[in-house]
Amino acid sequence: MKRTDKYTKTRRGVSSLFLAVILSALILVECTFVAFVWNLDYALSVNTALKTQIDTILCDYNRQLFSVYGVYAFTLDEVDDECFYKALEINGLSSKSTLYATAYDEFTTEDLKTAINSYYWYRGTGISLRSVVDGYSTMIRELDDKGILNKVGEYMQSPASGYVTQMIKGSEDASQWIGKAGETLNIDELLEEAADLDDIRSDYKDTIKDLELDIDIDIAKWESLLDTMTFLESTMDTLTDSSDSVLTKMNVSHYCAYNFDCCFAPDGDASITGTEFSSIHGDKKADAEYIITGLDEYPACFKIEYLMVQVLIVSNMLKDYANEEFRNTMEVLGQIISTIISAVSEGAVNIDYRIIAAGLTYICAIFQSIKDFFRIIQGQRAVIFEYEGVEMVTFSYRDFLYLFCLCTPVEELLERSHVVLTRDYGELYKGITLEADFRGDTYSLSKSYQLYET
């Protein structure tokens, strides 16, 4: 019987052992490579999910906010992580990452300015109202050139203003005042002029009646008129060039005057895009008035009304003074009143009749302006410039708001507009940073609307 040694080595055994060692190393390398690729694939999926999630958040901006105000922004209520996890599931990956929103980029007043300029890039026709600014600049220069303002100032500082106030507001009519001048004036020769003065007295009484309020119009105090003129003049000087800052000023002013709710709505009033303000915040708000003045509703409306009347007075003064017949009538009355004052004061008060004529022009402008004011707050338009009976420029309530916005620093307009938008739409954000972790690594992505990127 042949004996077999079971420990005898063969080539076949050595090869098997060699292949086992080699294959174990290869399998280790392959598994490591597969794990690396799998991890890389998951990392790419996390980045894709982050991009999908952040784009979804930015795409979920408030449509009305953009449509009416041209603002891309979102609120925290619109932020969730649903798209992130669904994007992982679509790639057949189970969620092993946690999503964090680590930073939010707030929507600022500087961003609002950028949005407004972009808004008017394709709505530039609204800026055609720059003619309003040019018109007021011309009007102010005309008043200065004709010396009306200087005469008004002299009249206000003289005792004559008190006498004229008594003639218009007192119980004595023109004939009685003329009679006080004694032999200096003959009432029979001044019937027409006496009737003109009585007409002014009648206009005063009618204006008080129309107000339907127990108040008095102080026609001897004109500081408010001069203050308003200074207020307008300083602004118009600033707006005479065409620099970028001035263009921004025009854009922001028009935006605030015509695109926010206001106290007195003209007929068919809505935003520039035709959106009714009731669909934005329900009850009527004095937002435009607040943006201009920085005051609460009633004080803001009162200040705007006050400014409106002053501007209307200025406009009516220029219109009346440009009317030769009216101007001649005022000069004749000025001569008569100057004589009456000299006689009544026994020569103590002597004033140039032309100064009194300017004062009478101002008084008549007050009465006309009150009527114009009521027309405006009822949704109608007032005539600002008129030439030979043709209405050249008319203003609605919002046109006045535009004028007053031009007189308000642009930084204040932007800050207050931002407050109103935040009230209506919540805290606004323009960008966000998202982070997700996986096996000790953190993946991050930040993004905001390109509109605000510089």
Short mmCIF file of C-alpha atoms in Angstrom, two decimals, residues 218-412:
data_model
loop_
_atom_site.label_atom_id
_atom_site.label_comp_id
_atom_site.label_asym_id
_atom_site.label_seq_id
_atom_site.Cartn_x
_atom_site.Cartn_y
_atom_site.Cartn_z
CA ASP A 218 -56.07 135.11 10.82
CA ILE A 219 -55.39 137.15 7.70
CA ALA A 220 -52.77 139.29 9.42
CA LYS A 221 -50.30 136.49 10.23
CA TRP A 222 -48.28 135.44 7.20
CA GLU A 223 -45.22 133.79 8.69
CA SER A 224 -46.55 130.42 7.54
CA LEU A 225 -46.62 131.61 3.93
CA LEU A 226 -43.01 132.78 4.03
CA ASP A 227 -41.93 129.60 5.81
CA THR A 228 -43.62 127.48 3.14
CA MET A 229 -41.97 129.48 0.38
CA THR A 230 -38.55 128.94 1.97
CA PHE A 231 -39.38 125.25 2.37
CA LEU A 232 -40.28 124.89 -1.32
CA GLU A 233 -37.49 127.09 -2.63
CA SER A 234 -34.70 125.14 -0.91
CA THR A 235 -36.05 121.90 -2.35
CA MET A 236 -36.49 123.22 -5.88
CA ASP A 237 -32.91 124.48 -5.92
CA THR A 238 -31.75 120.95 -5.11
CA LEU A 239 -33.78 119.41 -7.93
CA THR A 240 -32.53 121.57 -10.77
CA ASP A 241 -29.80 119.16 -11.94
CA SER A 242 -30.03 115.65 -13.40
CA SER A 243 -27.55 113.74 -11.23
CA ASP A 244 -28.14 110.15 -10.14
CA SER A 245 -28.94 111.25 -6.60
CA VAL A 246 -31.61 113.63 -7.88
CA LEU A 247 -33.05 110.94 -10.12
CA THR A 248 -33.23 108.64 -7.10
CA LYS A 249 -34.94 111.44 -5.18
CA MET A 250 -37.55 111.74 -7.94
CA ASN A 251 -38.08 107.98 -8.04
CA VAL A 252 -38.45 107.57 -4.28
CA SER A 253 -40.75 110.61 -3.97
CA HIS A 254 -43.05 109.43 -6.74
CA TYR A 255 -43.05 105.89 -5.28
CA CYS A 256 -44.06 107.12 -1.82
CA ALA A 257 -46.70 109.56 -3.06
CA TYR A 258 -48.51 107.32 -5.52
CA ASN A 259 -47.94 103.77 -4.26
CA PHE A 260 -49.09 103.94 -0.63
CA ASP A 261 -52.50 104.40 0.91
CA CYS A 262 -53.50 107.94 1.88
CA CYS A 263 -56.10 109.74 3.96
CA PHE A 264 -58.08 111.43 1.17
CA ALA A 265 -58.43 109.12 -1.80
CA PRO A 266 -59.02 110.72 -5.19
CA ASP A 267 -61.59 109.06 -7.45
CA GLY A 268 -60.47 105.59 -8.50
CA ASP A 269 -57.50 105.74 -6.15
CA ALA A 270 -55.22 102.69 -6.11
CA SER A 271 -51.55 101.81 -6.32
CA ILE A 272 -49.56 102.49 -9.48
CA THR A 273 -50.39 98.97 -10.67
CA GLY A 274 -54.10 99.42 -9.92
CA THR A 275 -54.12 97.31 -6.75
CA GLU A 276 -56.69 98.45 -4.21
CA PHE A 277 -55.14 99.19 -0.85
CA SER A 278 -58.00 97.40 0.93
CA SER A 279 -56.57 94.14 -0.43
CA ILE A 280 -53.26 94.92 1.27
CA HIS A 281 -54.28 96.01 4.76
CA GLY A 282 -58.06 96.30 4.88
CA ASP A 283 -58.89 99.57 6.62
CA LYS A 284 -57.81 102.90 5.13
CA LYS A 285 -54.44 104.10 6.36
CA ALA A 286 -52.72 107.49 6.20
CA ASP A 287 -49.47 105.84 5.08
CA ALA A 288 -48.33 108.46 2.56
CA GLU A 289 -48.92 111.22 5.10
CA TYR A 290 -46.92 109.30 7.71
CA ILE A 291 -44.07 108.73 5.25
CA ILE A 292 -43.86 112.47 4.56
CA THR A 293 -44.22 113.79 8.11
CA GLY A 294 -43.24 110.92 10.41
CA LEU A 295 -46.38 111.66 12.49
CA ASP A 296 -49.33 109.51 13.47
CA GLU A 297 -52.49 109.56 11.38
CA TYR A 298 -54.34 112.69 12.57
CA PRO A 299 -51.31 114.96 13.16
CA ALA A 300 -49.87 113.82 9.82
CA CYS A 301 -53.09 114.59 7.94
CA PHE A 302 -53.37 117.98 9.63
CA LYS A 303 -49.82 118.92 8.65
CA ILE A 304 -50.38 117.86 5.03
CA GLU A 305 -53.61 119.87 4.88
CA TYR A 306 -51.80 122.89 6.29
CA LEU A 307 -49.04 122.63 3.68
CA MET A 308 -51.60 122.15 0.91
CA VAL A 309 -53.40 125.36 1.81
CA GLN A 310 -50.13 127.29 1.90
CA VAL A 311 -49.10 126.00 -1.53
CA LEU A 312 -52.54 126.80 -2.91
CA ILE A 313 -52.23 130.33 -1.55
CA VAL A 314 -48.92 130.77 -3.34
CA SER A 315 -50.41 129.47 -6.58
CA ASN A 316 -53.48 131.66 -6.34
CA MET A 317 -51.37 134.72 -5.58
CA LEU A 318 -49.42 134.24 -8.78
CA LYS A 319 -52.54 133.56 -10.84
CA ASP A 320 -54.28 136.65 -9.48
CA TYR A 321 -51.25 138.86 -9.84
CA ALA A 322 -50.87 137.74 -13.46
CA ASN A 323 -54.46 138.93 -14.11
CA GLU A 324 -54.10 142.58 -15.13
CA GLU A 325 -57.69 143.50 -14.30
CA PHE A 326 -57.45 141.94 -10.85
CA ARG A 327 -54.07 143.58 -10.22
CA ASN A 328 -55.38 147.03 -11.18
CA THR A 329 -58.37 146.58 -8.90
CA MET A 330 -56.12 145.66 -5.97
CA GLU A 331 -53.91 148.69 -6.60
CA VAL A 332 -56.90 151.04 -6.62
CA LEU A 333 -58.17 149.48 -3.40
CA GLY A 334 -54.66 149.77 -2.00
CA GLN A 335 -54.66 153.51 -2.68
CA ILE A 336 -58.06 153.94 -1.03
CA ILE A 337 -57.18 151.84 2.01
CA SER A 338 -53.83 153.62 2.38
CA THR A 339 -55.68 156.95 2.46
CA ILE A 340 -58.23 155.64 4.96
CA ILE A 341 -55.49 154.30 7.26
CA SER A 342 -53.59 157.58 7.10
CA ALA A 343 -56.78 159.52 7.94
CA VAL A 344 -57.95 157.18 10.72
CA SER A 345 -54.49 157.05 12.31
CA GLU A 346 -54.18 160.84 11.96
CA GLY A 347 -51.09 160.43 9.80
CA ALA A 348 -49.31 158.09 12.19
CA VAL A 349 -49.41 155.20 9.71
CA ASN A 350 -48.35 155.86 6.14
CA ILE A 351 -47.73 152.86 3.87
CA ASP A 352 -47.17 152.44 0.14
CA TYR A 353 -50.45 151.46 -1.53
CA ARG A 354 -48.61 148.77 -3.54
CA ILE A 355 -47.73 146.98 -0.34
CA ILE A 356 -51.38 146.98 0.69
CA ALA A 357 -52.28 145.73 -2.81
CA ALA A 358 -49.94 142.77 -2.30
CA GLY A 359 -51.58 142.13 1.07
CA LEU A 360 -55.05 142.18 -0.49
CA THR A 361 -53.83 139.73 -3.14
CA TYR A 362 -52.71 137.42 -0.37
CA ILE A 363 -56.04 137.72 1.45
CA CYS A 364 -58.01 136.94 -1.72
CA ALA A 365 -55.72 133.98 -2.36
CA ILE A 366 -56.58 132.61 1.09
CA PHE A 367 -60.28 132.57 0.27
CA GLN A 368 -59.73 130.91 -3.09
CA SER A 369 -57.38 128.37 -1.55
CA ILE A 370 -59.90 127.23 1.05
CA LYS A 371 -62.36 126.47 -1.75
CA ASP A 372 -59.67 124.68 -3.74
CA PHE A 373 -58.74 122.68 -0.65
CA PHE A 374 -62.26 121.35 -0.19
CA ARG A 375 -62.39 120.48 -3.88
CA ILE A 376 -59.20 118.45 -3.54
CA ILE A 377 -60.17 116.45 -0.46
CA GLN A 378 -63.39 115.53 -2.26
CA GLY A 379 -61.29 113.80 -4.92
CA GLN A 380 -61.26 116.60 -7.49
CA ARG A 381 -58.39 118.64 -8.91
CA ALA A 382 -57.31 122.22 -8.25
CA VAL A 383 -55.90 124.59 -10.86
CA ILE A 384 -52.28 125.42 -10.07
CA PHE A 385 -51.23 127.26 -13.23
CA GLU A 386 -53.55 129.08 -15.59
CA TYR A 387 -52.69 131.18 -18.64
CA GLU A 388 -55.26 133.31 -20.45
CA GLY A 389 -58.08 131.27 -19.03
CA VAL A 390 -56.54 127.92 -19.99
CA GLU A 391 -55.82 125.47 -17.17
CA MET A 392 -52.17 124.54 -17.69
CA VAL A 393 -51.47 122.47 -14.56
CA THR A 394 -53.96 120.88 -12.16
CA PHE A 395 -53.23 118.98 -8.98
CA SER A 396 -54.96 116.10 -7.27
CA TYR A 397 -54.33 115.19 -3.65
CA ARG A 398 -51.61 112.73 -4.65
CA ASP A 399 -49.88 115.37 -6.77
CA PHE A 400 -49.53 117.45 -3.61
CA LEU A 401 -48.17 114.42 -1.77
CA TYR A 402 -45.57 114.07 -4.52
CA LEU A 403 -44.54 117.70 -4.09
CA PHE A 404 -44.19 117.27 -0.33
CA CYS A 405 -42.22 114.03 -0.77
CA LEU A 406 -39.77 115.99 -2.90
CA CYS A 407 -39.36 118.34 0.06
CA THR A 408 -38.61 115.46 2.46
CA PRO A 409 -35.12 113.92 2.84
CA VAL A 410 -34.93 110.70 0.85
CA GLU A 411 -33.48 108.80 3.83
CA GLU A 412 -36.60 109.58 5.86
#
